[in-house]
mmCIF file of C-alpha atoms in Angstrom:
data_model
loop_
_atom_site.group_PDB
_atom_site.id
_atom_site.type_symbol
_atom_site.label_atom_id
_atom_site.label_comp_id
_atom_site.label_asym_id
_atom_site.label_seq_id
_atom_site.Cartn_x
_atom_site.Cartn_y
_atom_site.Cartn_z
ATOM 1 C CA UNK A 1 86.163 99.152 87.678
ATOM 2 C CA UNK A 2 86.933 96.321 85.628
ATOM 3 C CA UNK A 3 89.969 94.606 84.709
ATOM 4 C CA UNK A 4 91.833 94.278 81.853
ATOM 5 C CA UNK A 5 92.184 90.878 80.264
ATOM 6 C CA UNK A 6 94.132 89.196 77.963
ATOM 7 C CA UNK A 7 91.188 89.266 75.377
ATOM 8 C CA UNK A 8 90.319 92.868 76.235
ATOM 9 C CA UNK A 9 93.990 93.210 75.038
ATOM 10 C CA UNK A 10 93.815 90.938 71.764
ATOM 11 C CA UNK A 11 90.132 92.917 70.998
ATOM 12 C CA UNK A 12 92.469 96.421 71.045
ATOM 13 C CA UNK A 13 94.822 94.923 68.871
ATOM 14 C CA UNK A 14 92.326 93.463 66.248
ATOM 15 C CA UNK A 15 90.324 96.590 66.172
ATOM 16 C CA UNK A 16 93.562 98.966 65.960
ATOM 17 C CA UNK A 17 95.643 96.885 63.946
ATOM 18 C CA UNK A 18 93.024 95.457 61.435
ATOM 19 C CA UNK A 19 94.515 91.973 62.251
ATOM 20 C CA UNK A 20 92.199 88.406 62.816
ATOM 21 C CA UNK A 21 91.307 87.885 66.121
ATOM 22 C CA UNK A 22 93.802 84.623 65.593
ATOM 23 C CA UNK A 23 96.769 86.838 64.803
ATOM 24 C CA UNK A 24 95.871 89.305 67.666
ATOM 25 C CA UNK A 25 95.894 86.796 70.230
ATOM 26 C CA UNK A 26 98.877 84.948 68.825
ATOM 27 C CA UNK A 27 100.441 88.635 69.135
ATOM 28 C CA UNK A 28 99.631 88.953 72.677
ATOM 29 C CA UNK A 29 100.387 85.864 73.780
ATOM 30 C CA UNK A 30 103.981 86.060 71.936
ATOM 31 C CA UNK A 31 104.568 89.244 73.953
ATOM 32 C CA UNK A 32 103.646 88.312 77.459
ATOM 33 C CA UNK A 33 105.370 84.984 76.740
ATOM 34 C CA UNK A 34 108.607 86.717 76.130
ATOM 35 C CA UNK A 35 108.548 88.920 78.924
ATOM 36 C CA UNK A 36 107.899 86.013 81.228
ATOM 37 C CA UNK A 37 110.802 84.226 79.268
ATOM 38 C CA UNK A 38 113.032 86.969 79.948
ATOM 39 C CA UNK A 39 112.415 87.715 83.269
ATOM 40 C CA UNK A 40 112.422 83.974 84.103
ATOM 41 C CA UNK A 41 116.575 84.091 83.045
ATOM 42 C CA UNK A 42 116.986 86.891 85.267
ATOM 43 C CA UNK A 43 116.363 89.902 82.991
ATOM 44 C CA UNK A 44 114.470 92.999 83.802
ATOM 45 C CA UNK A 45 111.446 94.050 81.429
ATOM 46 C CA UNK A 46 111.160 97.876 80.573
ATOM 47 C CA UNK A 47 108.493 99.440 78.524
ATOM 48 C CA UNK A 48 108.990 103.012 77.160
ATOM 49 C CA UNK A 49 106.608 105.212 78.484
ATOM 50 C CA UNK A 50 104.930 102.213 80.683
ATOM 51 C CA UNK A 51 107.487 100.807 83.169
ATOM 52 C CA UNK A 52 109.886 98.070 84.468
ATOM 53 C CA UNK A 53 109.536 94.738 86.170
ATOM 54 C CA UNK A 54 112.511 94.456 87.850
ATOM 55 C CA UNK A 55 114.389 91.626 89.381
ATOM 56 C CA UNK A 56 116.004 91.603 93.265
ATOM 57 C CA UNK A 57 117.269 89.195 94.784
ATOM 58 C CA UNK A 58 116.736 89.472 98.908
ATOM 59 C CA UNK A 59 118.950 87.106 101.439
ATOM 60 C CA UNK A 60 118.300 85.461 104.233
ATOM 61 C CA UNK A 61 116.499 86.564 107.020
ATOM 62 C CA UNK A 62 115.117 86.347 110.205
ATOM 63 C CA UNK A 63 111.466 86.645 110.315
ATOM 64 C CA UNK A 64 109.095 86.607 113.163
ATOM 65 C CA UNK A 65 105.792 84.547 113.565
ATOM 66 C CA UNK A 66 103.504 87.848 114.755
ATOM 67 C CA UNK A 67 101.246 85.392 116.718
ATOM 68 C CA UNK A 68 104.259 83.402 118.629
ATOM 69 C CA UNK A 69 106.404 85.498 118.401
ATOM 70 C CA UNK A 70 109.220 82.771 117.254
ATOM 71 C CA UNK A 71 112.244 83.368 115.169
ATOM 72 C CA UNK A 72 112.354 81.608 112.307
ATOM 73 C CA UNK A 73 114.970 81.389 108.823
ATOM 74 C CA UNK A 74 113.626 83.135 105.935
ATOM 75 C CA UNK A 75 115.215 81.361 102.861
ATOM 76 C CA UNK A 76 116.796 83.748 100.325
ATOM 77 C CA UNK A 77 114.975 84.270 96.920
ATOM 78 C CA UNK A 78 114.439 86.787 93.714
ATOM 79 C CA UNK A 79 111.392 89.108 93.826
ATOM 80 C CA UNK A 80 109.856 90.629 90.946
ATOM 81 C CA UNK A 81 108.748 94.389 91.467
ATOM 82 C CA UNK A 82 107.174 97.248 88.671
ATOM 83 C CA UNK A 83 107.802 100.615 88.518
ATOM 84 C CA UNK A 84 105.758 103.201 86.582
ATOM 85 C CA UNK A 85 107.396 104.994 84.247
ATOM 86 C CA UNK A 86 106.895 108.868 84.991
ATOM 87 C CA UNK A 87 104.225 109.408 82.417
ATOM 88 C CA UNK A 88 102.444 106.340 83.732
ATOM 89 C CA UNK A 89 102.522 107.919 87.200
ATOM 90 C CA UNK A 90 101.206 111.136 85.798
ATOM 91 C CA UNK A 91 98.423 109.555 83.565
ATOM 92 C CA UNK A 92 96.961 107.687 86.482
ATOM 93 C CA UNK A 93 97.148 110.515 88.975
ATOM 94 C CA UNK A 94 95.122 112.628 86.617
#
């Protein structure tokens, strides 16, 4: 199973679109830079019929080391998570 690629992505474009190779990769690149924009200020990402990267934001925690079994502080942060949209789900369980 192989994995899809940036190019793979820009190729699909230039032979859907009829667009250069230039402009197709300029067009992917514009899109994945703006979702990363986005979701860098804090906004979630949702694609019709695809998904959503959402944003959380977890506290502080106590963790435990599993070998020493020592407490330690787990500092607070934002974590990015996707969720298939329903026909996603449906397409890939097929």
């Amino acid at each position: 199973m192989a994995t899809l690629t940036r190019a793979d992505l820009s190729d699909i474009v230039h032979r859907k679109l009829g667009l250069s190779r230039a402009e197709s990769a300029s067009m992917v690149e514009r899109m994945l830079y703006h979702m990363c924009h986005d979701l860098s200020e804090g906004h979630n990402v949702k694609i019709s019929g695809f998904g959503s990267f959402i944003l959380r934001d977890k506290g502080e925690r106590v963790g435990r080391n599993p070998k020493t079994g020592i407490e330690v502080p787990i500092a607070p942060r934002r974590v990015m998570t996707f969720r298939a949209s329903q026909i996603m789900r449906d397409k890939v369980a097929k």
